[in-house]
């Protein structure tokens, strides 16, 4: 099933309405294929079907990995960092290359500029873009979904919803090459379950990636320029990651709280590095029984970089553990 821009507001909703009366018997799979272009709607596109585990929703595949990193600074001298050189496919990150003495106003201005630049980058790197106008989620997954691939999912900076939401009843079984950002709230909001790889999130007004409840598993996460947190895990959620870059955020790159656990046990790029540098307060923030576990291997041990944060590199309260 192919969808082009002539479908206007319907986009994915139209496909779900057509499929609603159909039974998809395994091993049959239905692919909802979005064409090249930017699909704009004022409505939330809701993915829901009794046999959702037999449905794939995807955009047109890029010819190469669309986002492969985030440019970061050398904080050997935290007061005068040396800016890194951005490579093709890397998110812009002027907010993550400021001196540790930079004030809140300077950081906000830098994040605003980064969001503008990263929007242009995402549009250039992803053939298929889904964008919502007004205060609605762009896409809400409310079912077991086989795959969600090759999509840039965007909001508006004044939006109080999330470009991508995984509801409590939702489960994205596999996803690859996804980007979400430009919203006044969280770029991705998970209350269900999601398994994916190669996700870029940016410009979230509160957080770039919020795991409010449920579980999240991702091999490569590139998170830049959230108003507060690059990745926040809370309410007894569990997460497993490979490589993570979370930088240029107003508060912390990574926050784990309220009995949640994040472990690094997946394969990622860049030797499974975790980079939590250049944030407005902390790199790693653990509180209220949050826990953070790292598995080191002899073949690709990786590093944890928490340099260049304005407050501490790592904060752990008395009830948490790292």
XYZ file of C-alpha atoms in Angstrom:
322
model
C 0.000 0.000 0.000
C 1.651 3.212 -1.161
C 0.834 6.696 0.085
C 1.766 9.942 -1.615
C 1.292 13.553 -0.579
C -2.120 13.769 -2.284
C -3.566 11.944 0.717
C -3.195 15.163 2.752
C -4.509 14.889 6.338
C -5.258 11.177 6.071
C -1.659 10.016 5.550
C -1.369 6.926 7.801
C -4.906 7.287 9.208
C -6.375 6.581 5.793
C -4.422 3.336 5.540
C -5.452 2.277 9.053
C -9.116 2.993 8.257
C -8.920 0.879 5.101
C -7.214 -1.958 6.992
C -9.630 -1.822 9.943
C -12.075 -4.256 8.324
C -9.335 -6.580 7.082
C -7.850 -9.570 8.915
C -4.124 -10.054 8.288
C -3.351 -13.739 8.672
C 0.292 -14.671 9.424
C 2.705 -14.956 7.740
C 1.152 -12.274 5.520
C 2.504 -8.785 6.095
C 1.112 -5.443 5.005
C 3.532 -2.595 4.297
C 2.243 0.971 4.488
C 4.770 2.729 2.255
C 5.050 6.529 2.366
C 6.562 8.133 -0.696
C 9.125 10.894 -1.056
C 8.157 14.281 0.346
C 6.895 16.067 3.446
C 3.494 14.927 4.687
C 1.837 17.662 6.770
C -1.260 17.184 8.907
C -3.072 18.813 11.811
C -4.239 15.377 12.951
C -2.432 12.684 14.901
C -1.692 9.655 12.726
C -2.783 6.703 14.887
C -1.341 3.280 14.128
C -3.780 0.704 15.489
C -4.936 -2.700 14.249
C -5.715 -6.087 15.886
C -2.985 -7.664 13.728
C -0.571 -4.760 13.995
C 2.318 -7.166 14.453
C 1.835 -8.001 10.758
C 2.076 -4.348 9.656
C 5.150 -2.367 8.593
C 4.965 1.429 8.334
C 7.893 3.031 6.582
C 9.113 5.925 4.510
C 11.299 5.797 1.437
C 14.691 4.371 2.379
C 17.646 6.791 2.326
C 20.565 5.812 0.129
C 22.839 5.860 3.198
C 22.517 6.116 6.980
C 20.871 9.531 7.422
C 22.250 10.518 10.843
C 25.475 8.977 12.103
C 26.600 11.195 14.981
C 26.678 14.559 16.738
C 29.587 16.986 16.576
C 31.126 17.454 20.050
C 33.892 19.581 21.545
C 37.233 18.810 23.155
C 36.866 19.913 26.791
C 40.491 19.489 27.828
C 40.115 23.132 28.899
C 36.460 23.337 30.045
C 36.470 27.143 30.007
C 37.750 27.284 26.418
C 36.611 24.132 24.584
C 37.891 23.364 21.105
C 34.990 22.971 18.706
C 34.774 19.712 16.826
C 34.452 19.470 13.054
C 31.023 18.368 11.900
C 30.933 15.514 9.389
C 28.153 14.854 6.858
C 25.248 13.192 8.642
C 26.158 14.623 12.066
C 23.716 16.794 13.998
C 24.667 20.421 14.612
C 25.581 21.112 18.234
C 26.756 24.647 19.000
C 24.972 24.386 22.388
C 27.184 21.465 23.355
C 30.412 23.283 22.553
C 29.990 26.285 24.852
C 32.266 27.064 27.770
C 31.158 25.612 31.101
C 30.742 29.232 32.252
C 28.141 30.042 29.544
C 24.909 31.404 30.989
C 21.381 30.078 30.444
C 20.551 32.740 27.854
C 23.524 31.804 25.694
C 22.615 28.129 25.898
C 19.001 28.791 24.944
C 20.059 30.864 21.937
C 22.472 28.163 20.819
C 19.813 25.424 21.122
C 17.388 27.505 19.069
C 19.964 27.909 16.302
C 20.806 24.199 16.458
C 17.145 23.230 16.069
C 16.850 25.383 12.960
C 19.994 23.876 11.444
C 19.044 20.326 12.383
C 15.576 20.688 10.873
C 17.202 21.579 7.567
C 19.653 18.689 7.933
C 16.923 16.161 8.704
C 14.848 17.288 5.731
C 17.880 16.915 3.475
C 18.835 13.465 4.790
C 15.399 11.792 5.037
C 13.379 11.324 1.828
C 10.136 10.995 3.843
C 9.057 13.509 6.493
C 5.849 13.455 8.549
C 5.077 16.749 10.271
C 2.210 17.786 12.517
C 0.908 21.324 12.941
C -0.724 22.512 16.157
C -0.911 20.639 19.457
C -1.109 17.020 18.371
C 1.244 14.080 18.224
C 2.452 13.465 14.688
C 2.346 9.665 15.079
C 0.939 7.608 17.959
C 1.566 3.862 17.993
C -1.328 2.210 19.827
C -0.811 -1.432 18.863
C 1.835 -4.087 18.366
C 3.638 -2.864 15.247
C 6.077 -5.034 13.315
C 8.308 -2.195 12.070
C 8.584 1.593 11.846
C 11.416 2.649 9.523
C 12.927 5.465 7.459
C 10.938 8.377 8.849
C 11.635 11.881 10.089
C 8.785 12.815 12.427
C 8.546 16.505 13.243
C 6.431 18.869 15.317
C 6.510 22.603 15.938
C 8.528 24.334 18.637
C 5.274 25.676 20.138
C 3.665 22.225 20.139
C 2.790 20.775 23.559
C 2.600 17.187 22.293
C 5.222 14.762 20.975
C 6.113 14.032 17.341
C 6.314 10.293 18.137
C 4.356 8.694 20.975
C 4.276 5.010 21.887
C 1.141 4.496 23.984
C 0.852 2.080 26.912
C -0.758 -0.459 24.571
C 1.858 0.184 21.884
C 4.903 -1.921 21.009
C 7.247 -1.089 18.147
C 8.933 -4.452 17.636
C 11.641 -3.082 15.339
C 12.574 0.338 14.008
C 15.515 1.720 12.054
C 16.585 5.130 10.796
C 14.150 7.331 12.679
C 14.397 11.006 13.608
C 12.090 13.105 15.775
C 12.262 16.669 17.003
C 11.228 20.303 17.055
C 8.541 20.395 19.719
C 7.743 22.192 22.950
C 7.507 18.891 24.803
C 9.286 15.527 24.320
C 10.406 14.550 20.827
C 9.681 10.885 21.614
C 7.364 9.858 24.477
C 7.261 6.168 25.393
C 4.727 4.678 27.804
C 4.720 1.303 26.039
C 7.626 -0.596 24.475
C 10.023 0.182 21.649
C 12.946 -1.701 20.081
C 14.977 0.187 17.488
C 18.347 1.276 16.145
C 19.837 4.488 14.745
C 17.534 7.101 16.257
C 18.216 10.846 16.162
C 16.280 13.160 18.487
C 16.692 16.909 18.808
C 15.049 20.169 19.842
C 12.627 18.803 22.457
C 11.348 21.584 24.698
C 11.516 19.387 27.815
C 13.279 16.204 26.728
C 14.370 14.595 23.505
C 13.487 11.060 24.524
C 11.211 10.331 27.503
C 10.675 6.764 28.682
C 7.837 7.528 31.076
C 6.889 3.883 31.706
C 7.563 0.618 29.918
C 10.779 -0.336 28.139
C 13.098 0.966 25.451
C 15.957 -0.726 23.620
C 18.165 1.025 21.064
C 21.656 0.374 19.738
C 22.539 3.921 18.585
C 20.996 7.123 19.975
C 21.986 10.618 18.863
C 20.374 13.242 21.100
C 21.030 16.984 20.820
C 19.719 20.223 22.241
C 16.790 19.344 24.516
C 15.506 22.063 26.813
C 16.184 19.796 29.786
C 17.138 16.139 29.201
C 18.630 14.312 26.238
C 17.271 10.988 27.505
C 15.170 10.617 30.661
C 14.035 7.276 32.080
C 11.565 7.195 34.955
C 8.668 5.450 36.736
C 10.328 2.023 37.051
C 11.106 1.787 33.339
C 13.901 -0.364 31.928
C 16.187 0.496 29.030
C 19.088 -1.074 27.205
C 21.356 0.888 24.879
C 24.504 0.604 22.825
C 26.124 3.894 21.831
C 24.625 7.135 23.167
C 25.534 10.754 22.479
C 23.453 13.231 24.523
C 24.816 16.757 24.421
C 23.855 20.421 24.291
C 20.880 19.952 26.642
C 19.708 22.485 29.202
C 19.918 20.164 32.210
C 21.475 16.721 31.748
C 22.410 14.414 28.915
C 21.005 11.341 30.684
C 18.697 11.163 33.706
C 17.579 7.910 35.338
C 15.118 8.189 38.208
C 12.247 6.693 40.206
C 13.411 3.090 40.356
C 14.344 2.850 36.690
C 17.352 1.058 35.216
C 19.460 1.739 32.163
C 22.057 -0.792 31.049
C 24.547 -0.727 28.219
C 24.391 -4.208 26.818
C 23.803 -3.743 23.088
C 26.204 -3.255 20.212
C 26.591 0.344 19.082
C 28.848 2.401 16.890
C 31.979 4.264 18.012
C 33.098 1.369 20.222
C 29.896 1.630 22.270
C 30.868 5.067 23.552
C 28.550 7.042 25.829
C 29.099 10.781 25.416
C 27.272 13.018 27.919
C 29.241 16.226 27.475
C 28.504 19.900 27.041
C 25.196 20.053 28.943
C 23.878 22.947 31.010
C 24.126 21.105 34.322
C 25.160 17.460 34.375
C 26.214 14.639 32.126
C 24.672 11.743 34.093
C 21.938 12.403 36.672
C 20.705 9.568 38.915
C 18.077 10.099 41.592
C 15.351 8.320 43.573
C 16.632 4.765 43.111
C 17.723 5.185 39.520
C 20.466 2.818 38.377
C 22.986 2.814 35.544
C 24.966 -0.284 34.534
C 27.703 -0.578 31.928
C 29.085 -3.813 30.502
C 32.675 -3.511 29.281
C 34.085 -5.909 26.708
C 37.674 -6.549 25.728
C 36.946 -6.150 22.025
C 35.102 -2.802 22.170
C 35.162 -1.436 25.719
C 34.147 2.089 24.770
C 34.388 5.170 26.965
C 32.027 7.277 29.057
C 32.669 10.972 28.442
C 31.112 13.376 30.974
C 33.373 16.369 30.385
C 32.337 19.955 29.840
C 29.086 19.987 31.828
C 28.472 23.200 33.771
C 27.788 21.502 37.127
C 28.922 17.896 37.681
C 29.838 15.213 35.218
C 28.004 12.624 37.344
C 25.414 13.160 40.092
C 24.168 10.202 42.188
C 21.839 10.680 45.136
C 21.946 8.415 48.194
C 19.325 5.981 46.914
C 20.703 5.460 43.406
C 23.619 3.463 42.044
C 25.985 3.555 39.091
